XYZ file of C-alpha atoms in Angstrom:
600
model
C -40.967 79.289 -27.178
C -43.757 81.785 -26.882
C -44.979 85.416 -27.494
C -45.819 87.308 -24.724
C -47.862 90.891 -24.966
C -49.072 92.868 -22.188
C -50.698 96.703 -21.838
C -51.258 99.278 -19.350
C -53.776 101.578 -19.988
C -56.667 103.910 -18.664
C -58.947 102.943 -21.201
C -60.775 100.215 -21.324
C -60.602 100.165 -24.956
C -57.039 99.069 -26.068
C -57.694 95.634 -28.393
C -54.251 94.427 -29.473
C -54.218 94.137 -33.802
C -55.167 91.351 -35.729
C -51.201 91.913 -36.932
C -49.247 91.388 -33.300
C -52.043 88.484 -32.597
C -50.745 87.155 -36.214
C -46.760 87.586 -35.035
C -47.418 86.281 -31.591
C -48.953 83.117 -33.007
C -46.242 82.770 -35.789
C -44.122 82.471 -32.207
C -46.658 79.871 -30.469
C -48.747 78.293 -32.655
C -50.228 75.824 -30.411
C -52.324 78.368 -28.222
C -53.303 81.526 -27.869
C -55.000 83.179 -25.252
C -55.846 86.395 -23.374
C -56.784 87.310 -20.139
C -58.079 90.764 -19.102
C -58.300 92.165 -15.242
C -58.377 95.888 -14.106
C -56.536 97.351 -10.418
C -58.003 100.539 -8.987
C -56.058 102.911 -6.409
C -55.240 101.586 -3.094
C -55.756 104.604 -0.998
C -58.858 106.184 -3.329
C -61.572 104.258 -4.943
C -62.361 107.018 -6.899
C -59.230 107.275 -8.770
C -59.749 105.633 -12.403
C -59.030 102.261 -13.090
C -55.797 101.028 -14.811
C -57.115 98.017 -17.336
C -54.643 95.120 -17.789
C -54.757 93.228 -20.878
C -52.362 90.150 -20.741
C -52.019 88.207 -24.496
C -49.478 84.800 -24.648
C -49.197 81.820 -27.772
C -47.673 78.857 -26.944
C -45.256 76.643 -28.306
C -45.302 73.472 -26.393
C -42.397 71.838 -25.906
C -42.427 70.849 -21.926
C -44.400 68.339 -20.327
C -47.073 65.963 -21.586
C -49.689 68.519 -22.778
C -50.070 72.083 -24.040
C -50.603 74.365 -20.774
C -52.901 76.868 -21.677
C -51.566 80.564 -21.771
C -51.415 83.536 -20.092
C -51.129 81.057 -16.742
C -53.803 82.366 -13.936
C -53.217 81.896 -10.145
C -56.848 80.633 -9.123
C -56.842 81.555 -5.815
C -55.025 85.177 -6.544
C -56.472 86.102 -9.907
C -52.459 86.830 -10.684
C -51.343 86.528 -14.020
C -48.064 85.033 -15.854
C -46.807 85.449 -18.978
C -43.576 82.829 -19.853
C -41.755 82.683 -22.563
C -38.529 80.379 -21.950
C -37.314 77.067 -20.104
C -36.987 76.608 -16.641
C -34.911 73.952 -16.700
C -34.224 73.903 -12.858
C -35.833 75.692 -9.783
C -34.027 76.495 -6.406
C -31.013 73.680 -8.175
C -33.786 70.867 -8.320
C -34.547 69.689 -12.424
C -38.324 70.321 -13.247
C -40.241 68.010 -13.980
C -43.374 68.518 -16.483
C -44.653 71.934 -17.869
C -42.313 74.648 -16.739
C -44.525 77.272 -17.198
C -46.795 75.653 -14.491
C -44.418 75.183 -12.280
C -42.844 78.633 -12.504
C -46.835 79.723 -11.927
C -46.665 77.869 -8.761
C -43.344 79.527 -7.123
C -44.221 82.746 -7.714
C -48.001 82.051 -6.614
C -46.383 80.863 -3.405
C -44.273 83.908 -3.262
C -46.540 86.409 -3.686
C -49.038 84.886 -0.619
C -45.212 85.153 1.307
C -44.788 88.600 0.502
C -46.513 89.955 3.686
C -43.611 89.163 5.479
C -40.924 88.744 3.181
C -40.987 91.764 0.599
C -37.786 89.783 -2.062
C -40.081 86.426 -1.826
C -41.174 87.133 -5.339
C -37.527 88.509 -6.426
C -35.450 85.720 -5.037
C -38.350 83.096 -6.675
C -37.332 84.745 -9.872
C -33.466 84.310 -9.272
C -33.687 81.128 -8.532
C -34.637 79.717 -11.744
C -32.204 78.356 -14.133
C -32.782 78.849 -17.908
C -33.181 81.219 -20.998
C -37.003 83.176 -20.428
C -38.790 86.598 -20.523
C -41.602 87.142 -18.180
C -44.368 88.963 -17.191
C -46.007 88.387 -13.875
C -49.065 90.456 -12.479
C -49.330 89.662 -8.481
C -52.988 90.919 -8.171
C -52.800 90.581 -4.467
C -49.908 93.091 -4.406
C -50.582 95.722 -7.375
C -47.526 95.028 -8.598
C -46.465 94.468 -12.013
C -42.709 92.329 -12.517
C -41.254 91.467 -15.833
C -37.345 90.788 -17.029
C -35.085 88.700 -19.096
C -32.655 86.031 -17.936
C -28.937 87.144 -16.621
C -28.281 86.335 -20.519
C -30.841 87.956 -22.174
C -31.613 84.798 -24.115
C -34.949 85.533 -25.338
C -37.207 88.871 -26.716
C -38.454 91.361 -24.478
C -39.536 95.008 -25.822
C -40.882 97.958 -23.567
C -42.558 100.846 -24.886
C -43.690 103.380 -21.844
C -46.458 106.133 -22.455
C -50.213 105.463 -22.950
C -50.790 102.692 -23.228
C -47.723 101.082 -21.390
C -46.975 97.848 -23.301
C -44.180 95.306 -22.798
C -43.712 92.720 -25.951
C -41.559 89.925 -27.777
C -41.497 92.173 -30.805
C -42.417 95.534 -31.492
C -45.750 96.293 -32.837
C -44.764 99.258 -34.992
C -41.245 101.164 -35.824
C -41.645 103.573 -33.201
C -38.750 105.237 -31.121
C -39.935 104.275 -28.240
C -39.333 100.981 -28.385
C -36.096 99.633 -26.254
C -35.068 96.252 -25.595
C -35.807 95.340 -22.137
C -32.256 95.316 -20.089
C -31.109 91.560 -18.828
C -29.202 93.209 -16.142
C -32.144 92.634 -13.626
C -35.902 92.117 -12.785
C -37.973 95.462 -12.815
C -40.935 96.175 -10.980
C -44.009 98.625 -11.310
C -46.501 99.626 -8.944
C -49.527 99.689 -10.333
C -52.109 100.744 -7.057
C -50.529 104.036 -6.396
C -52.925 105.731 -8.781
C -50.614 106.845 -11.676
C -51.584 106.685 -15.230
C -49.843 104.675 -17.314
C -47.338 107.568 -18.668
C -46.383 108.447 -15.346
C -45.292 104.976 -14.150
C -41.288 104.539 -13.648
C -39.779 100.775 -13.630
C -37.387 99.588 -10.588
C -34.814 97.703 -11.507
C -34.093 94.504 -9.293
C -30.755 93.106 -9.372
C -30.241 89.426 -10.335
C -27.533 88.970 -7.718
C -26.695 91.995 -5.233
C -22.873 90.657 -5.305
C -21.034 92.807 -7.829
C -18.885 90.671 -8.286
C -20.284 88.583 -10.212
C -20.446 88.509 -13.702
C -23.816 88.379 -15.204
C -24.600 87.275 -11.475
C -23.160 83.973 -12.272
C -20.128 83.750 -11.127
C -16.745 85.390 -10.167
C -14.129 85.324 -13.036
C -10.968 83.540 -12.745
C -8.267 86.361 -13.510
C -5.424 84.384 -12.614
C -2.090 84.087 -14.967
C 0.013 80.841 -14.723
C 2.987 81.395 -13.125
C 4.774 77.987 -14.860
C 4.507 76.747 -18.382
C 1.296 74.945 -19.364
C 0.441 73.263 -22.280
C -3.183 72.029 -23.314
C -2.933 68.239 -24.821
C -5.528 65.717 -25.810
C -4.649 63.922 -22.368
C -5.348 67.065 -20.103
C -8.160 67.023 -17.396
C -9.796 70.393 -19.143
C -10.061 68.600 -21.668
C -12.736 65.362 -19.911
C -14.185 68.191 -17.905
C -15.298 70.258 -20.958
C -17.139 67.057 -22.295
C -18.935 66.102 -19.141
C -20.353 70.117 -18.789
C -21.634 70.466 -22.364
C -22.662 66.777 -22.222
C -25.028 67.927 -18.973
C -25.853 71.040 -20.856
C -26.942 69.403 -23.507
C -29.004 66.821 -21.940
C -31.506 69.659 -21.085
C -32.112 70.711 -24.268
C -31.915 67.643 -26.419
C -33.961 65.064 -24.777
C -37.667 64.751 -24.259
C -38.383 66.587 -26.616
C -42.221 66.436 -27.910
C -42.701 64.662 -31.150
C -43.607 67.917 -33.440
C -47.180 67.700 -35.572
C -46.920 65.548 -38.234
C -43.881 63.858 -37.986
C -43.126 60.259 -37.576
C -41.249 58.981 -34.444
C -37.905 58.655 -36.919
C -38.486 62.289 -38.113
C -36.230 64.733 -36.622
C -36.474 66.884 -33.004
C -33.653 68.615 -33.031
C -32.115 70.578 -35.604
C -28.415 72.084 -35.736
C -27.706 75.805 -37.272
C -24.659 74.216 -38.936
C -21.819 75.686 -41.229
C -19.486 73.218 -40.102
C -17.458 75.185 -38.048
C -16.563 73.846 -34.585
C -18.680 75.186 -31.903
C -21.885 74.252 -33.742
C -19.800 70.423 -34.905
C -19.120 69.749 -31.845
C -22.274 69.802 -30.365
C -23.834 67.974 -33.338
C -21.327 65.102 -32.138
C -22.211 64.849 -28.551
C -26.003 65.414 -29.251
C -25.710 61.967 -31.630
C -24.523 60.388 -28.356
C -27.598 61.532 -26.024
C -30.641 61.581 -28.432
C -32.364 58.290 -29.459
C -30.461 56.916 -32.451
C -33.943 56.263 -34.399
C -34.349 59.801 -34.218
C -32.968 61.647 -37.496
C -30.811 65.101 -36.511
C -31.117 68.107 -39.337
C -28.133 69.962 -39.642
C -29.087 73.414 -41.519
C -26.890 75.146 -44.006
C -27.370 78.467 -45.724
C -26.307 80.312 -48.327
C -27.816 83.460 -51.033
C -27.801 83.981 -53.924
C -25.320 87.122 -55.401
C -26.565 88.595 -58.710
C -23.341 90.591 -59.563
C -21.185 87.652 -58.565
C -23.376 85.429 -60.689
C -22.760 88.022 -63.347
C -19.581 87.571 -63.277
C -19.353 83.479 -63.460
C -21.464 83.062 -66.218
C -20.237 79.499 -66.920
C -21.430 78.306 -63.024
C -25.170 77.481 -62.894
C -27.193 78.572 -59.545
C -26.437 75.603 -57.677
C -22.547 75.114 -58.280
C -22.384 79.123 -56.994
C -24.156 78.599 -53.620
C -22.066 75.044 -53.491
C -18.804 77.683 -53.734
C -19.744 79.810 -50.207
C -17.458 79.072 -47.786
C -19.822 77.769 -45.352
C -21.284 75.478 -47.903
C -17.556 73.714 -47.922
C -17.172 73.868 -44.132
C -20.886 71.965 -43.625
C -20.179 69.575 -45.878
C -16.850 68.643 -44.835
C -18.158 68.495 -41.467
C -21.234 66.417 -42.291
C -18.864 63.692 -44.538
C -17.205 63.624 -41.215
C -19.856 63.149 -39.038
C -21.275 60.673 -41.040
C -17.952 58.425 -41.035
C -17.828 59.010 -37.246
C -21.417 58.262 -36.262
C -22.111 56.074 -39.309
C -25.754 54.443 -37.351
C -27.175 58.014 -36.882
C -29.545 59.347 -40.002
C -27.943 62.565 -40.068
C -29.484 65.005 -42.720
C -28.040 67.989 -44.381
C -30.075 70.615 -45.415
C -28.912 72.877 -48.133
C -31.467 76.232 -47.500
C -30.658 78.402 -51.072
C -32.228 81.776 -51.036
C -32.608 83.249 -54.142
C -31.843 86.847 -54.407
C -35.283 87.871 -55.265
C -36.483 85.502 -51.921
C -34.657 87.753 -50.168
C -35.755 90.887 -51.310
C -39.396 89.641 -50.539
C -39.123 88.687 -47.136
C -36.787 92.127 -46.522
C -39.628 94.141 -44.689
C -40.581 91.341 -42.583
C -37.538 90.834 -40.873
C -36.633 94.534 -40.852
C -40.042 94.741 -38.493
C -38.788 91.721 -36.448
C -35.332 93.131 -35.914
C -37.003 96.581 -34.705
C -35.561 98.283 -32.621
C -32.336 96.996 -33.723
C -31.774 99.162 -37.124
C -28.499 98.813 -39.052
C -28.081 96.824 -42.457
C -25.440 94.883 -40.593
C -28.083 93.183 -37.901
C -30.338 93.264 -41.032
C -27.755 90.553 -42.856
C -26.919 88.438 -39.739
C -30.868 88.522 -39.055
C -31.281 87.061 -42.444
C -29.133 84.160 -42.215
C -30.850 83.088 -38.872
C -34.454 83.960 -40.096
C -33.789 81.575 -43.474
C -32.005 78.642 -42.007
C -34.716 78.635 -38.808
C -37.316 78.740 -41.606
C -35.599 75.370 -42.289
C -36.814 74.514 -46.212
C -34.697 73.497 -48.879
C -33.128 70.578 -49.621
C -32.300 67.467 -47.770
C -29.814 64.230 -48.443
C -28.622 61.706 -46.313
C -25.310 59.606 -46.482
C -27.419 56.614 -47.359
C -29.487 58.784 -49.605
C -27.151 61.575 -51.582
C -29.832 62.534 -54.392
C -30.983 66.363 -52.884
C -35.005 66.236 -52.454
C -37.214 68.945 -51.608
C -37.470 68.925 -47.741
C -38.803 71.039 -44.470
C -36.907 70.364 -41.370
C -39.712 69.079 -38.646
C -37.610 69.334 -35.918
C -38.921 72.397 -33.142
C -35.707 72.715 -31.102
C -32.643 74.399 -32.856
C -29.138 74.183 -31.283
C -26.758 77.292 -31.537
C -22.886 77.031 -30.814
C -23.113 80.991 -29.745
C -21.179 81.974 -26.671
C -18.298 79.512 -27.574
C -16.049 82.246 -28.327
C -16.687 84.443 -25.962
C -15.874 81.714 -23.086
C -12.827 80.191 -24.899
C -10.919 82.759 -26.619
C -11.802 82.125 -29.910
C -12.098 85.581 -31.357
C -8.923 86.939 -33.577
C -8.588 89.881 -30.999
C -7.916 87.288 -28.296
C -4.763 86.767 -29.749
C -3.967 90.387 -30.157
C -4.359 90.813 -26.855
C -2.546 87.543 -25.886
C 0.622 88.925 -28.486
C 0.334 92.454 -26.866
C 0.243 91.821 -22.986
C 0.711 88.180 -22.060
C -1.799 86.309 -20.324
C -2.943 89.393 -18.363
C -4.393 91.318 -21.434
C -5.620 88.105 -22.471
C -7.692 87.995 -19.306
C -8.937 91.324 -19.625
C -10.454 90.742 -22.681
C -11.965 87.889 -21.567
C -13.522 89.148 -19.143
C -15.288 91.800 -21.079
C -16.341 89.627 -23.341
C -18.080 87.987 -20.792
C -19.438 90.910 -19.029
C -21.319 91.648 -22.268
C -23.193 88.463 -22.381
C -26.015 89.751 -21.281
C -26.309 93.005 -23.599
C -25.091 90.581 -27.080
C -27.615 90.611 -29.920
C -29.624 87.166 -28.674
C -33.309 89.395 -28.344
C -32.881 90.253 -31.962
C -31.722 86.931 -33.001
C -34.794 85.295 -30.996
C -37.295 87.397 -32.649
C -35.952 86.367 -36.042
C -36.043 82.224 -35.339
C -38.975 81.660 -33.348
C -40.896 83.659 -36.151
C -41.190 79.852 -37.972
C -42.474 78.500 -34.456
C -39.451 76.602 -33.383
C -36.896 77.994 -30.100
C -33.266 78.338 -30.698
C -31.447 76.888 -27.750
C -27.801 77.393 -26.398
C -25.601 74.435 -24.865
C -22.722 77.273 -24.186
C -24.521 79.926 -22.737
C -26.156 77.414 -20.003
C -25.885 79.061 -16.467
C -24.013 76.409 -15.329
C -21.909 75.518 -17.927
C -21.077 79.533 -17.759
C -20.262 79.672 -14.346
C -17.869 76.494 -14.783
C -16.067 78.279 -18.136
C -15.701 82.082 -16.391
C -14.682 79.764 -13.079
C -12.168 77.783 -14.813
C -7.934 79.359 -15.801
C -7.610 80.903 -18.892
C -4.945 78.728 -19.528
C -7.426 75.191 -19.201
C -9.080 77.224 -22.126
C -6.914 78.187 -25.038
C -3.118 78.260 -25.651
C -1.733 81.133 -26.790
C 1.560 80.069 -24.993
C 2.090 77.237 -27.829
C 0.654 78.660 -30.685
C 2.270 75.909 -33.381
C 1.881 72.667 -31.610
C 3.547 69.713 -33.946
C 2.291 66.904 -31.221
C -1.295 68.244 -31.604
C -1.248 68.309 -35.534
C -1.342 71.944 -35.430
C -4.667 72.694 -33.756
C -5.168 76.441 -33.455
C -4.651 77.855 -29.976
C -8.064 79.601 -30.135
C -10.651 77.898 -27.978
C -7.928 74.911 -28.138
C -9.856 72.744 -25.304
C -12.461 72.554 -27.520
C -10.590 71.646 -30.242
C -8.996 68.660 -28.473
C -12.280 67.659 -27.556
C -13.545 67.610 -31.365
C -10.043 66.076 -32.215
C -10.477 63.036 -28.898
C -14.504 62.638 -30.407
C -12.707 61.354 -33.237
C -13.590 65.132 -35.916
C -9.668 65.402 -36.514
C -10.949 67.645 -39.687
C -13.199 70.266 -37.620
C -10.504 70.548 -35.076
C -7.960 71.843 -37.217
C -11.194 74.609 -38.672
C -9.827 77.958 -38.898
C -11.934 80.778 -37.140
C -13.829 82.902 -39.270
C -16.079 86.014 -39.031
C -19.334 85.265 -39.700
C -20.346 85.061 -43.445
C -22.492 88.568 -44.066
C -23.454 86.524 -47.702
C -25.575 89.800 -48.846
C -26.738 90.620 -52.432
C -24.735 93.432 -53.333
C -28.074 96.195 -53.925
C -29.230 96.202 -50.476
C -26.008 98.250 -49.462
C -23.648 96.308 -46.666
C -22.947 98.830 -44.015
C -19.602 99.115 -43.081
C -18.460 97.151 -39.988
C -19.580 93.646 -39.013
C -21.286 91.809 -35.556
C -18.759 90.752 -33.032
C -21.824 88.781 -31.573
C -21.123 86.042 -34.145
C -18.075 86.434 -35.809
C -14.502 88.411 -35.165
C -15.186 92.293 -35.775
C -11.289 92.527 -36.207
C -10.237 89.629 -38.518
C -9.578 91.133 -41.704
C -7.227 88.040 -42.349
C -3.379 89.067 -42.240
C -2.522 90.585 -38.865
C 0.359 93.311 -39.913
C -2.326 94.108 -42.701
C -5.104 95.101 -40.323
C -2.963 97.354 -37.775
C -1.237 98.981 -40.644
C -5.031 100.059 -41.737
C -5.868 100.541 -38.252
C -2.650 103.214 -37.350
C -3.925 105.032 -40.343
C -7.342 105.517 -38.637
C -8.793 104.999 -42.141
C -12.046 103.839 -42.398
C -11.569 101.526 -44.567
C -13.976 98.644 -46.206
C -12.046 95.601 -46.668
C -14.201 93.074 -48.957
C -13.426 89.391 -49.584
C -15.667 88.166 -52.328
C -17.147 84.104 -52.509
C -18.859 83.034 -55.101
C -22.259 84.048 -53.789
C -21.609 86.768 -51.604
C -19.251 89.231 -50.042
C -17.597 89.192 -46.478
C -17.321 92.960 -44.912
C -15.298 93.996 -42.480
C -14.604 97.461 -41.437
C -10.288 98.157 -40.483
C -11.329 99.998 -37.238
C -9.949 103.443 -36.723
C -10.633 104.012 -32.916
C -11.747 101.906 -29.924
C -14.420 100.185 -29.466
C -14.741 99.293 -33.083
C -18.375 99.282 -33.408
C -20.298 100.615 -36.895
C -22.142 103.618 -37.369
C -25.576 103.167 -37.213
C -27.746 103.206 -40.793
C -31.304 103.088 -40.534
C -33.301 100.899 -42.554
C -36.970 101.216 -41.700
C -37.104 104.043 -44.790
C-alpha cells in the first residue's frame, strides 16, 4: 500500500501541504519521496512550460527491500507512481518488488511505442492485481493513470489549475471525482494546453464487450435437469483449490512488520464471524507458517441511549451483546477447536462513543468525495478495526490484555456475495423468476464490481499504514466464479436441505466448503446486512450499503414487500445492545438512499 499524488500546473510554484504529505505518509510510512520534471510544447518552444510534480510513500510489503518511490526510468527520465500488487505480469508470478518490475514493462513499452502506439496500454492490461497508477512517459508527453478492472484501491482526480490526481482528496471541494475503474485514461501533455484545458481519454481494459469487468464472459445458463449442491459435489473441491491459489498471493511472504517478533502476527482478518471472512481465516491457517500468530479483528461502539436504557449492563457486557461480537466469538471457539496448533488471537476493538465523535472529521475528509452518513458509518467500522487496538486473548490465554495488532496485511471476505448469491434479493429474484431472474441479478451484481465502494473503503484502512487485501475479488478467482453455472453456486432449487443439516441455499458452495473444513457452526450462519452500530446523535441516514450487506433484508419477506407496495419510505430499526441496524423498505427501483451531506 501507498499514496500516490501528482500535479499539473503552469506554475512552477505548486508545493503540495505539509497536511496531504502527512496523509500520504499515514498511507506509506516507510518512504516518501518526490520527483519534479517540466515538458514544454512539441511544435513551439516558446509556449510555457507545464511543471510536473510527482509525490509517492511507501509501504513495503514486496520483495527484500523498500524500493524507493516515485520509481524513475534512468534512461527515459519517465516517472511511476504505484500503489497496489502486481501479483502476475503477462500470466507469469513476479518475483521481488512489484513496483520495479511494473517500472520495467512499461519502460520497455514506452521505448516500443514508435511502432506500436497500445505497447504501453496492453503493458498495463496485462498485469494481474488490485493498483492505482500514475505513469509519466517523458519520451512521449504523455501522461497515463487508472485503477484496476475492480477498482480495488484510491484514485481521486480533480481537473482545473493545477490538474492533480490523488489517493485522497486534499480538501472538500466539488471537484473531486473518483477516478472510473472502467479503463486506463490518457493525457497529452506536449500539445501546449494549460492544465484547465486538458481532456482525459479513456482506454478500455479489454475492447471485448463482452466481458464483464474485462474478465470474463458470464455464464447465463439455467439447468435444464434437477441439481442439487452436496458436500460430495466437484464445485464444491474446485472452490477450495481457487481461493486456496488466491490466497497464496496474499498470505505468504509477507515482510516481518517493524517491531515484531518472527511469532508476531502478518496477517490480520476483518472478522465478525460470519462466513466469507471464516472461511478464509480457515484456509489461511493451512498456508501461513504455523509459528506465525493470525489476528482476527472484531468491532463494536459504544450506544449512549442504549446504554441508557440497560443501566444494570456495564460497558463491556453491552459491546459483548452486538451481534457481531456473538458471531466472532462463536467463530473463533470454533476455529480454535478446529486448528487447535495455530495461536489464533481475537481482538475485541471497543470504541467508545466519545472515540468516535473525535475521530468523526477525520474520516469524513478520508471518505471525501463520498458524502452520506451511511458511507460515514460503514467507513467507521473499517477505519477502527484497521486501526487494529484493543484487546487481545488467545485460547491458551483467555484473560483480555491491552493489545495492537502488528500484522500489515488485512484480509476482507468482500465480493463473496456478489459471486455466490448471497444477498437476500437473490432469493427474491430466484422466488420471482426461476433461475433466469436469478441470473440476471447476478450478473449485475457483477457488472458493478468495478463501481462498489472499495476507493472509499481503501482510503479509510490504509490510513493506519496497513493494505486491505481481497481473496474473492482476485482476477482469477473472478473469472472462474462469473465462468462457472449458477447452479455450482447456490441452491435456491432446495432451499430446506435435511441431508445438509439445513445449510442456507445462499452462497451454499461455500457453505459446504466451511461445513467439509470441519466449521459445521459458520456454515449454518445466517446472512446479515452489515451492522451500521452508530451512536444514535450523529443521525443514521435512511437506507443502508449494498456493498457490504443486503440493502433489502429487513428480516421477514411478506413484511418487506408489504412496506415496499406501499411505496412508503419507511425506516425499519432493529436495536442491539450497542447500536441500531437501519434499513430503509424501498419504495421504487434501484433502492439506493438519498444523499445527506456531511462535510457541514
Amino acid at each position: 500500500m501507498c499514496g500516490i499524488h501528482a500535479a499539473i500546473s503552469s506554475s512552477p510554484d505548486s508545493p503540495i501541504s505539509p497536511e496531504v504529505l502527512r496523509c500520504l505518509a499515514k498511507r506509506g510510512p516507510d518512504h516518501t519521496g518526490t520527483v519534479q520534471t517540466q515538458i514544454t510544447g512539441r511544435d513551439d518552444a516558446q509556449q510555457a512550460a507545464l511543471y510536473l510534480s510527482f509525490t509517492s510513500t511507501v509501504l513495503a510489503l514486496r520483495g527484500d527491500h523498500v524500493a524507493k518511490q516515485p520509481l524513475v526510468d534512468d534512461a527515459a527520465g519517465s516517472v511511476l507512481c504505484w500503489n497496489g500488487e502486481a501479483w502476475a505480469i503477462r500470466g507469469r508470478p513476479v518475483q521481488g518488488n512489484d513496483g520495479e518490475a511494473v517500472l520495467a514493462l512499461l519502460a520497455e513499452a514506452s521505448r516500443s511505442a514508435a511502432t506500436d502506439p497500445e505497447s504501453v496500454l496492453n503493458a498495463l492490461r496485462s498485469i494481474e492485481g488490485p493498483f492505482a497508477f500514475i505513469y509519466f512517459d517523458k519520451t512521449a508527453g504523455r501522461l497515463y493513470y487508472g485503477r484496476d478492472r475492480l477498482g480495488r484501491r484510491s484514485l481521486l482526480i480533480k481537473a482545473g489549475q493545477p490538474f492533480v490526481l490523488s489517493s485522497f482528496a486534499e480538501d472538500p471541494s466539488e471537484a473531486w471525482k473518483e477516478v472510473e475503474a472502467d479503463g486506463c485514461y490518457m493525457l497529452q501533455l506536449d500539445e501546449g494546453k494549460l492544465p484547465d484545458e486538458m481532456v482525459p481519454m479513456r482506454l478500455d481494459w479489454d475492447p471485448d464487450t463482452s466481458l464483464v469487468s474485462g474478465i470474463g464472459v458470464f455464464n447465463n445458463t439455467v439447468p435444464q435437469e434437477p441439481y442439487k449442491l452436496t458436500s460430495e459435489s466437484k464445485p464444491v473441491q474446485v472452490l477450495q483449490q481457487h481461493l486456496e491459489e488466491s490466497l497464496r498471493l496474499r498470505v505468504l511472504d509477507v515482510p516481518l512488520p517493524p517491531k515484531a517478533s518472527q511469532t508476531d502476527a502478518r496477517v490480520a482478518v476483518l472478522f465478525s464471524g460470519g462466513l466469507d471472512c471464516t472461511v478464509l481465516a480457515r484456509l489461511a491457517h493451512e498456508l501461513i507458517p504455523l509459528d506465525q500468530s493470525i489476528d482476527l479483528l472484531n468491532v463494536a461502539f459504544e450506544n449512549p441511549r442504549i446504554a441508557a436504557q440497560n443501566k444494570d449492563f456495564s460497558r463491556e457486557d453491552l459491546y459483548e451483546k452486538c451481534p457481531d461480537r456473538i458471531t466472532g466469538r462463536n467463530a473463533f471457539r470454533e476455529l480454535s477447536r478446529i486448528c487447535g496448533d495455530r495461536s489464533w488471537r481475537f481482538v475485541t476493538i471497543n470504541v467508545p462513543y466519545k472515540e468516535t465523535l473525535e475521530h468523526r472529521p477525520e474520516i469524513v475528509r478520508m471518505i471525501y468525495p463520498h458524502n452520506t452518513e451511511m458511507d460515514l458509518s460503514i467507513a467507521c467500522a473499517l477505519y477502527f478495526a484497521a486501526r487494529g487496538q484493543g484487546l487481545g486473548e488467545t485460547r491458551l490465554r483467555p484473560e483480555p490484555q491491552p493489545y495492537g495488532t502488528t500484522a500489515r496485511v488485512l484480509l476482507s471476505g468482500l465480493g463473496a456475495d456478489e459471486l455466490f448469491g448471497g444477498y437476500g434479493r437473490h432469493g427474491v429474484a430466484y422466488s420471482q423468476r426461476g433461475y433466469t431472474g436469478l441470473v440476471s441479478e447476478l450478473e449485475l451484481d457483477v457488472s458493478r464490481l468495478g463501481k462498489r465502494n472499495l476507493g472509499r473503503d481503501d482510503r479509510v484502512m490504509s490510513h493506519w499504514g496497513r493494505e486491505v487485501r481481497f481473496p474473492y475479488l482476485d482476477e482469477r478467482f473472478v473469472k472462474w466464479a462469473i465462468e462457472s453455472p449458477v447452479w455450482e453456486k447456490c441452491d435456491f432449487e432446495n432451499p430446506s436441505d435435511l441431508d445438509e443439516n439445513n445449510i442456507e441455499p445462499e452462497k451454499r458452495v461455500l457453505r459446504l466448503l466451511a461445513k467439509s473444513l470441519g466449521m459445521e457452526s459458520v456454515s449454518r450462519e445466517k446472512k446479515r446486512a452489515v451492522s451500521i452500530i452508530y451512536a444514535q446523535d450523529l443521525q443514521v441516514d435512511q437506507g443502508t450499503d449494498d456493498t457490504f450487506g443486503d440493502r433489502s433484508n429487513l428480516g421477514q419477506e411478506p413484511q418487506r414487500w408489504r412496506v415496499e407496495r406501499s411505496r412508503g419510505q419507511v425506516l425499519y430499526q432493529d436495536e442491539t445492545a450497542i447500536g441500531i441496524k437501519w434499513f430503509l423498505a424501498p419504495h421504487s427501483p434501484p433502492y439506493l438512499p438519498p444523499k445527506k451531506g456531511i462535510w457541514q
